[in-house]
Amino acid sequence: AQRVTQPEKLLSVFKGAPVELKCNYSYSGSPELFWYVQYSRQRLQLLLRHISRESIKGFTADLNKGETSFHLKKPFAQEEDSAMYYCALRGANAGNMLTFGGGTRLMVKP
Amino acid sequence: NAGVTQTPKFQVLKTGQSMTLQCAQDMNHNSMYWYRQDPGMGLRLIYYSASEGTTDKGEVPNGYNVSRLNKREFSLRLESAAPSQTSVYFCASRENTEAFFGQGTRLTVV
């Protein structure tokens, strides 16, 4: 079975503060990990994926297989980062099943 | 190029009524998914279809049925709606890594 856990339902920070949204997963094989974001009144959309090792809108995430984590980080939060963030996992042998965590609402205060 | 289109956007049903949520994608993707989004529980997979002609149960399939009518369309049916099925429903399609989401259907069962 594949499972994604986001322990924080709500994360509130001030503008300019560092942000870390936690994601832990359980999966026996080699997973693909993603972060999706849903801004207010918009569709859910891909933010970044671990295989790309990219930085999008200042966000980065590193896959730590030892700790089975894929935390999302940004050194300086902006107000426009306020949104709902979902960590997701696709297992290579899971028939294309894409599993999401419970989501973390990030609020960036001015 | 419309991406993933869901209909309707809003629906109110009485307990016991039936309805079908429609989803269509124009990106020639093989994989399609239905999720429900509930506060504090994130996105939970109801059913998915890895390719035309195949469907599989996700995490919360009870009370739902699906049909992969062709490569473009993947419908979700509630045969006898219950208040517990009040939720926001999202359809998604995927090819390779990124999943694309519809705008959601807000369903209320009274």
PDB file of N, CA, C and O in Angstrom, chain B residues 60-107:
ATOM      1  N   VAL B  60     -11.482   5.005  -1.605  1.00  0.00           N
ATOM      2  CA  VAL B  60     -12.850   5.138  -1.103  1.00  0.00           C
ATOM      3  C   VAL B  60     -13.880   4.891  -2.196  1.00  0.00           C
ATOM      4  O   VAL B  60     -14.641   5.777  -2.567  1.00  0.00           O
ATOM      5  N   PRO B  61     -13.961   3.670  -2.739  1.00  0.00           N
ATOM      6  CA  PRO B  61     -14.856   3.412  -3.878  1.00  0.00           C
ATOM      7  C   PRO B  61     -16.317   3.144  -3.525  1.00  0.00           C
ATOM      8  O   PRO B  61     -17.175   3.201  -4.411  1.00  0.00           O
ATOM      9  N   ASN B  62     -16.606   2.860  -2.252  1.00  0.00           N
ATOM     10  CA  ASN B  62     -17.966   2.441  -1.896  1.00  0.00           C
ATOM     11  C   ASN B  62     -18.981   3.537  -2.176  1.00  0.00           C
ATOM     12  O   ASN B  62     -18.806   4.691  -1.797  1.00  0.00           O
ATOM     13  N   GLY B  63     -20.055   3.139  -2.840  1.00  0.00           N
ATOM     14  CA  GLY B  63     -21.120   4.080  -3.159  1.00  0.00           C
ATOM     15  C   GLY B  63     -20.959   4.723  -4.527  1.00  0.00           C
ATOM     16  O   GLY B  63     -21.790   5.547  -4.919  1.00  0.00           O
ATOM     17  N   TYR B  64     -19.899   4.350  -5.236  1.00  0.00           N
ATOM     18  CA  TYR B  64     -19.611   4.947  -6.547  1.00  0.00           C
ATOM     19  C   TYR B  64     -19.382   3.858  -7.595  1.00  0.00           C
ATOM     20  O   TYR B  64     -18.953   2.763  -7.275  1.00  0.00           O
ATOM     21  N   ASN B  65     -19.653   4.232  -8.840  1.00  0.00           N
ATOM     22  CA  ASN B  65     -19.262   3.417  -9.987  1.00  0.00           C
ATOM     23  C   ASN B  65     -18.669   4.338 -11.038  1.00  0.00           C
ATOM     24  O   ASN B  65     -18.970   5.533 -11.062  1.00  0.00           O
ATOM     25  N   VAL B  66     -17.852   3.756 -11.902  1.00  0.00           N
ATOM     26  CA  VAL B  66     -17.232   4.566 -12.950  1.00  0.00           C
ATOM     27  C   VAL B  66     -17.349   3.859 -14.291  1.00  0.00           C
ATOM     28  O   VAL B  66     -17.539   2.642 -14.358  1.00  0.00           O
ATOM     29  N   SER B  67     -17.203   4.665 -15.330  1.00  0.00           N
ATOM     30  CA  SER B  67     -17.178   4.140 -16.692  1.00  0.00           C
ATOM     31  C   SER B  67     -16.119   4.887 -17.482  1.00  0.00           C
ATOM     32  O   SER B  67     -16.131   6.126 -17.497  1.00  0.00           O
ATOM     33  N   ARG B  68     -15.210   4.109 -18.085  1.00  0.00           N
ATOM     34  CA  ARG B  68     -14.252   4.748 -19.008  1.00  0.00           C
ATOM     35  C   ARG B  68     -14.832   4.531 -20.395  1.00  0.00           C
ATOM     36  O   ARG B  68     -14.596   3.518 -21.050  1.00  0.00           O
ATOM     37  N   LEU B  69     -15.612   5.495 -20.813  1.00  0.00           N
ATOM     38  CA  LEU B  69     -16.400   5.359 -22.031  1.00  0.00           C
ATOM     39  C   LEU B  69     -15.518   5.266 -23.263  1.00  0.00           C
ATOM     40  O   LEU B  69     -15.819   4.551 -24.219  1.00  0.00           O
ATOM     41  N   ASN B  70     -14.456   6.008 -23.266  1.00  0.00           N
ATOM     42  CA  ASN B  70     -13.470   6.004 -24.347  1.00  0.00           C
ATOM     43  C   ASN B  70     -12.223   6.651 -23.771  1.00  0.00           C
ATOM     44  O   ASN B  70     -12.153   6.913 -22.563  1.00  0.00           O
ATOM     45  N   LYS B  71     -11.256   6.936 -24.595  1.00  0.00           N
ATOM     46  CA  LYS B  71     -10.023   7.478 -24.045  1.00  0.00           C
ATOM     47  C   LYS B  71     -10.240   8.866 -23.440  1.00  0.00           C
ATOM     48  O   LYS B  71      -9.577   9.258 -22.491  1.00  0.00           O
ATOM     49  N   ARG B  72     -11.191   9.615 -23.959  1.00  0.00           N
ATOM     50  CA  ARG B  72     -11.412  10.987 -23.521  1.00  0.00           C
ATOM     51  C   ARG B  72     -12.228  11.087 -22.248  1.00  0.00           C
ATOM     52  O   ARG B  72     -12.029  12.010 -21.462  1.00  0.00           O
ATOM     53  N   GLU B  73     -13.183  10.179 -22.059  1.00  0.00           N
ATOM     54  CA  GLU B  73     -14.198  10.396 -21.033  1.00  0.00           C
ATOM     55  C   GLU B  73     -14.159   9.358 -19.916  1.00  0.00           C
ATOM     56  O   GLU B  73     -14.006   8.157 -20.152  1.00  0.00           O
ATOM     57  N   PHE B  74     -14.346   9.863 -18.703  1.00  0.00           N
ATOM     58  CA  PHE B  74     -14.328   9.004 -17.517  1.00  0.00           C
ATOM     59  C   PHE B  74     -15.399   9.540 -16.575  1.00  0.00           C
ATOM     60  O   PHE B  74     -15.238  10.586 -15.972  1.00  0.00           O
ATOM     61  N   SER B  75     -16.515   8.821 -16.446  1.00  0.00           N
ATOM     62  CA  SER B  75     -17.629   9.329 -15.662  1.00  0.00           C
ATOM     63  C   SER B  75     -17.714   8.640 -14.311  1.00  0.00           C
ATOM     64  O   SER B  75     -17.307   7.488 -14.148  1.00  0.00           O
ATOM     65  N   LEU B  76     -18.269   9.369 -13.357  1.00  0.00           N
ATOM     66  CA  LEU B  76     -18.448   8.868 -11.987  1.00  0.00           C
ATOM     67  C   LEU B  76     -19.932   8.888 -11.667  1.00  0.00           C
ATOM     68  O   LEU B  76     -20.588   9.915 -11.808  1.00  0.00           O
ATOM     69  N   ARG B  77     -20.465   7.757 -11.219  1.00  0.00           N
ATOM     70  CA  ARG B  77     -21.899   7.665 -10.958  1.00  0.00           C
ATOM     71  C   ARG B  77     -22.172   7.370  -9.488  1.00  0.00           C
ATOM     72  O   ARG B  77     -21.524   6.495  -8.890  1.00  0.00           O
ATOM     73  N   LEU B  78     -23.121   8.115  -8.952  1.00  0.00           N
ATOM     74  CA  LEU B  78     -23.651   7.850  -7.620  1.00  0.00           C
ATOM     75  C   LEU B  78     -25.041   7.245  -7.819  1.00  0.00           C
ATOM     76  O   LEU B  78     -25.937   7.914  -8.321  1.00  0.00           O
ATOM     77  N   GLU B  79     -25.222   5.999  -7.486  1.00  0.00           N
ATOM     78  CA  GLU B  79     -26.505   5.332  -7.732  1.00  0.00           C
ATOM     79  C   GLU B  79     -27.571   5.763  -6.729  1.00  0.00           C
ATOM     80  O   GLU B  79     -28.732   5.912  -7.070  1.00  0.00           O
ATOM     81  N   SER B  80     -27.183   5.943  -5.480  1.00  0.00           N
ATOM     82  CA  SER B  80     -28.120   6.343  -4.434  1.00  0.00           C
ATOM     83  C   SER B  80     -27.367   7.263  -3.476  1.00  0.00           C
ATOM     84  O   SER B  80     -26.702   6.801  -2.553  1.00  0.00           O
ATOM     85  N   ALA B  81     -27.472   8.553  -3.746  1.00  0.00           N
ATOM     86  CA  ALA B  81     -26.641   9.518  -3.021  1.00  0.00           C
ATOM     87  C   ALA B  81     -26.949   9.530  -1.525  1.00  0.00           C
ATOM     88  O   ALA B  81     -28.103   9.393  -1.098  1.00  0.00           O
ATOM     89  N   ALA B  82     -25.898   9.716  -0.740  1.00  0.00           N
ATOM     90  CA  ALA B  82     -26.013   9.815   0.715  1.00  0.00           C
ATOM     91  C   ALA B  82     -25.351  11.108   1.181  1.00  0.00           C
ATOM     92  O   ALA B  82     -24.438  11.606   0.518  1.00  0.00           O
ATOM     93  N   PRO B  83     -25.792  11.654   2.312  1.00  0.00           N
ATOM     94  CA  PRO B  83     -25.176  12.892   2.816  1.00  0.00           C
ATOM     95  C   PRO B  83     -23.661  12.795   2.982  1.00  0.00           C
ATOM     96  O   PRO B  83     -22.951  13.802   2.833  1.00  0.00           O
ATOM     97  N   SER B  84     -23.161  11.589   3.255  1.00  0.00           N
ATOM     98  CA  SER B  84     -21.714  11.401   3.412  1.00  0.00           C
ATOM     99  C   SER B  84     -20.954  11.626   2.107  1.00  0.00           C
ATOM    100  O   SER B  84     -19.719  11.737   2.105  1.00  0.00           O
ATOM    101  N   GLN B  85     -21.694  11.686   1.014  1.00  0.00           N
ATOM    102  CA  GLN B  85     -21.058  11.919  -0.280  1.00  0.00           C
ATOM    103  C   GLN B  85     -21.021  13.406  -0.654  1.00  0.00           C
ATOM    104  O   GLN B  85     -20.574  13.773  -1.744  1.00  0.00           O
ATOM    105  N   THR B  86     -21.462  14.250   0.252  1.00  0.00           N
ATOM    106  CA  THR B  86     -21.288  15.684   0.081  1.00  0.00           C
ATOM    107  C   THR B  86     -19.800  15.983   0.080  1.00  0.00           C
ATOM    108  O   THR B  86     -19.089  15.651   1.034  1.00  0.00           O
ATOM    109  N   SER B  87     -19.321  16.590  -1.003  1.00  0.00           N
ATOM    110  CA  SER B  87     -17.890  16.789  -1.157  1.00  0.00           C
ATOM    111  C   SER B  87     -17.634  17.611  -2.420  1.00  0.00           C
ATOM    112  O   SER B  87     -18.557  17.960  -3.150  1.00  0.00           O
ATOM    113  N   VAL B  88     -16.372  17.893  -2.653  1.00  0.00           N
ATOM    114  CA  VAL B  88     -15.949  18.448  -3.929  1.00  0.00           C
ATOM    115  C   VAL B  88     -15.232  17.339  -4.686  1.00  0.00           C
ATOM    116  O   VAL B  88     -14.310  16.714  -4.146  1.00  0.00           O
ATOM    117  N   TYR B  89     -15.660  17.087  -5.903  1.00  0.00           N
ATOM    118  CA  TYR B  89     -15.123  15.992  -6.691  1.00  0.00           C
ATOM    119  C   TYR B  89     -14.220  16.544  -7.797  1.00  0.00           C
ATOM    120  O   TYR B  89     -14.580  17.484  -8.511  1.00  0.00           O
ATOM    121  N   PHE B  90     -13.057  15.936  -7.909  1.00  0.00           N
ATOM    122  CA  PHE B  90     -12.092  16.339  -8.934  1.00  0.00           C
ATOM    123  C   PHE B  90     -11.774  15.174  -9.845  1.00  0.00           C
ATOM    124  O   PHE B  90     -11.521  14.060  -9.391  1.00  0.00           O
ATOM    125  N   CYS B  91     -11.767  15.477 -11.116  1.00  0.00           N
ATOM    126  CA  CYS B  91     -11.297  14.546 -12.124  1.00  0.00           C
ATOM    127  C   CYS B  91      -9.898  14.980 -12.547  1.00  0.00           C
ATOM    128  O   CYS B  91      -9.583  16.177 -12.558  1.00  0.00           O
ATOM    129  N   ALA B  92      -9.058  14.025 -12.874  1.00  0.00           N
ATOM    130  CA  ALA B  92      -7.711  14.347 -13.333  1.00  0.00           C
ATOM    131  C   ALA B  92      -7.302  13.367 -14.423  1.00  0.00           C
ATOM    132  O   ALA B  92      -7.812  12.249 -14.486  1.00  0.00           O
ATOM    133  N   SER B  93      -6.382  13.805 -15.260  1.00  0.00           N
ATOM    134  CA  SER B  93      -5.803  12.903 -16.248  1.00  0.00           C
ATOM    135  C   SER B  93      -4.293  13.046 -16.191  1.00  0.00           C
ATOM    136  O   SER B  93      -3.770  14.085 -15.753  1.00  0.00           O
ATOM    137  N   ARG B  94      -3.605  12.010 -16.617  1.00  0.00           N
ATOM    138  CA  ARG B  94      -2.145  12.013 -16.487  1.00  0.00           C
ATOM    139  C   ARG B  94      -1.490  11.232 -17.611  1.00  0.00           C
ATOM    140  O   ARG B  94      -1.999  10.206 -18.053  1.00  0.00           O
ATOM    141  N   GLU B  95      -0.376  11.768 -18.074  1.00  0.00           N
ATOM    142  CA  GLU B  95       0.489  11.029 -18.984  1.00  0.00           C
ATOM    143  C   GLU B  95       1.901  11.320 -18.514  1.00  0.00           C
ATOM    144  O   GLU B  95       2.256  12.455 -18.261  1.00  0.00           O
ATOM    145  N   ASN B  96       2.698  10.309 -18.409  1.00  0.00           N
ATOM    146  CA  ASN B  96       4.040  10.470 -17.840  1.00  0.00           C
ATOM    147  C   ASN B  96       3.925  10.959 -16.401  1.00  0.00           C
ATOM    148  O   ASN B  96       3.317  10.309 -15.587  1.00  0.00           O
ATOM    149  N   THR B  97       4.435  12.134 -16.063  1.00  0.00           N
ATOM    150  CA  THR B  97       4.483  12.493 -14.651  1.00  0.00           C
ATOM    151  C   THR B  97       3.394  13.440 -14.198  1.00  0.00           C
ATOM    152  O   THR B  97       2.754  13.213 -13.173  1.00  0.00           O
ATOM    153  N   GLU B  98       3.110  14.502 -14.929  1.00  0.00           N
ATOM    154  CA  GLU B  98       2.206  15.522 -14.407  1.00  0.00           C
ATOM    155  C   GLU B  98       0.748  15.135 -14.593  1.00  0.00           C
ATOM    156  O   GLU B  98       0.342  14.672 -15.648  1.00  0.00           O
ATOM    157  N   ALA B  99      -0.054  15.355 -13.532  1.00  0.00           N
ATOM    158  CA  ALA B  99      -1.497  15.169 -13.591  1.00  0.00           C
ATOM    159  C   ALA B  99      -2.161  16.527 -13.775  1.00  0.00           C
ATOM    160  O   ALA B  99      -1.743  17.520 -13.179  1.00  0.00           O
ATOM    161  N   PHE B 100      -3.208  16.565 -14.595  1.00  0.00           N
ATOM    162  CA  PHE B 100      -3.960  17.780 -14.855  1.00  0.00           C
ATOM    163  C   PHE B 100      -5.360  17.605 -14.293  1.00  0.00           C
ATOM    164  O   PHE B 100      -5.999  16.572 -14.498  1.00  0.00           O
ATOM    165  N   PHE B 101      -5.819  18.633 -13.597  1.00  0.00           N
ATOM    166  CA  PHE B 101      -7.083  18.538 -12.888  1.00  0.00           C
ATOM    167  C   PHE B 101      -8.179  19.381 -13.522  1.00  0.00           C
ATOM    168  O   PHE B 101      -7.907  20.434 -14.112  1.00  0.00           O
ATOM    169  N   GLY B 102      -9.418  18.908 -13.348  1.00  0.00           N
ATOM    170  CA  GLY B 102     -10.565  19.717 -13.692  1.00  0.00           C
ATOM    171  C   GLY B 102     -10.827  20.749 -12.618  1.00  0.00           C
ATOM    172  O   GLY B 102     -10.135  20.797 -11.587  1.00  0.00           O
ATOM    173  N   GLN B 103     -11.844  21.554 -12.838  1.00  0.00           N
ATOM    174  CA  GLN B 103     -12.123  22.651 -11.916  1.00  0.00           C
ATOM    175  C   GLN B 103     -12.936  22.223 -10.705  1.00  0.00           C
ATOM    176  O   GLN B 103     -13.110  22.983  -9.771  1.00  0.00           O
ATOM    177  N   GLY B 104     -13.411  20.984 -10.733  1.00  0.00           N
ATOM    178  CA  GLY B 104     -14.129  20.457  -9.576  1.00  0.00           C
ATOM    179  C   GLY B 104     -15.637  20.546  -9.713  1.00  0.00           C
ATOM    180  O   GLY B 104     -16.165  21.411 -10.415  1.00  0.00           O
ATOM    181  N   THR B 105     -16.324  19.631  -9.030  1.00  0.00           N
ATOM    182  CA  THR B 105     -17.785  19.642  -8.931  1.00  0.00           C
ATOM    183  C   THR B 105     -18.138  19.662  -7.449  1.00  0.00           C
ATOM    184  O   THR B 105     -17.741  18.763  -6.708  1.00  0.00           O
ATOM    185  N   ARG B 106     -18.856  20.692  -7.044  1.00  0.00           N
ATOM    186  CA  ARG B 106     -19.282  20.782  -5.643  1.00  0.00           C
ATOM    187  C   ARG B 106     -20.648  20.130  -5.514  1.00  0.00           C
ATOM    188  O   ARG B 106     -21.628  20.638  -6.053  1.00  0.00           O
ATOM    189  N   LEU B 107     -20.690  18.992  -4.825  1.00  0.00           N
ATOM    190  CA  LEU B 107     -21.919  18.217  -4.671  1.00  0.00           C
ATOM    191  C   LEU B 107     -22.407  18.276  -3.229  1.00  0.00           C
ATOM    192  O   LEU B 107     -21.637  18.012  -2.303  1.00  0.00           O
TER     193      LEU B 107
END
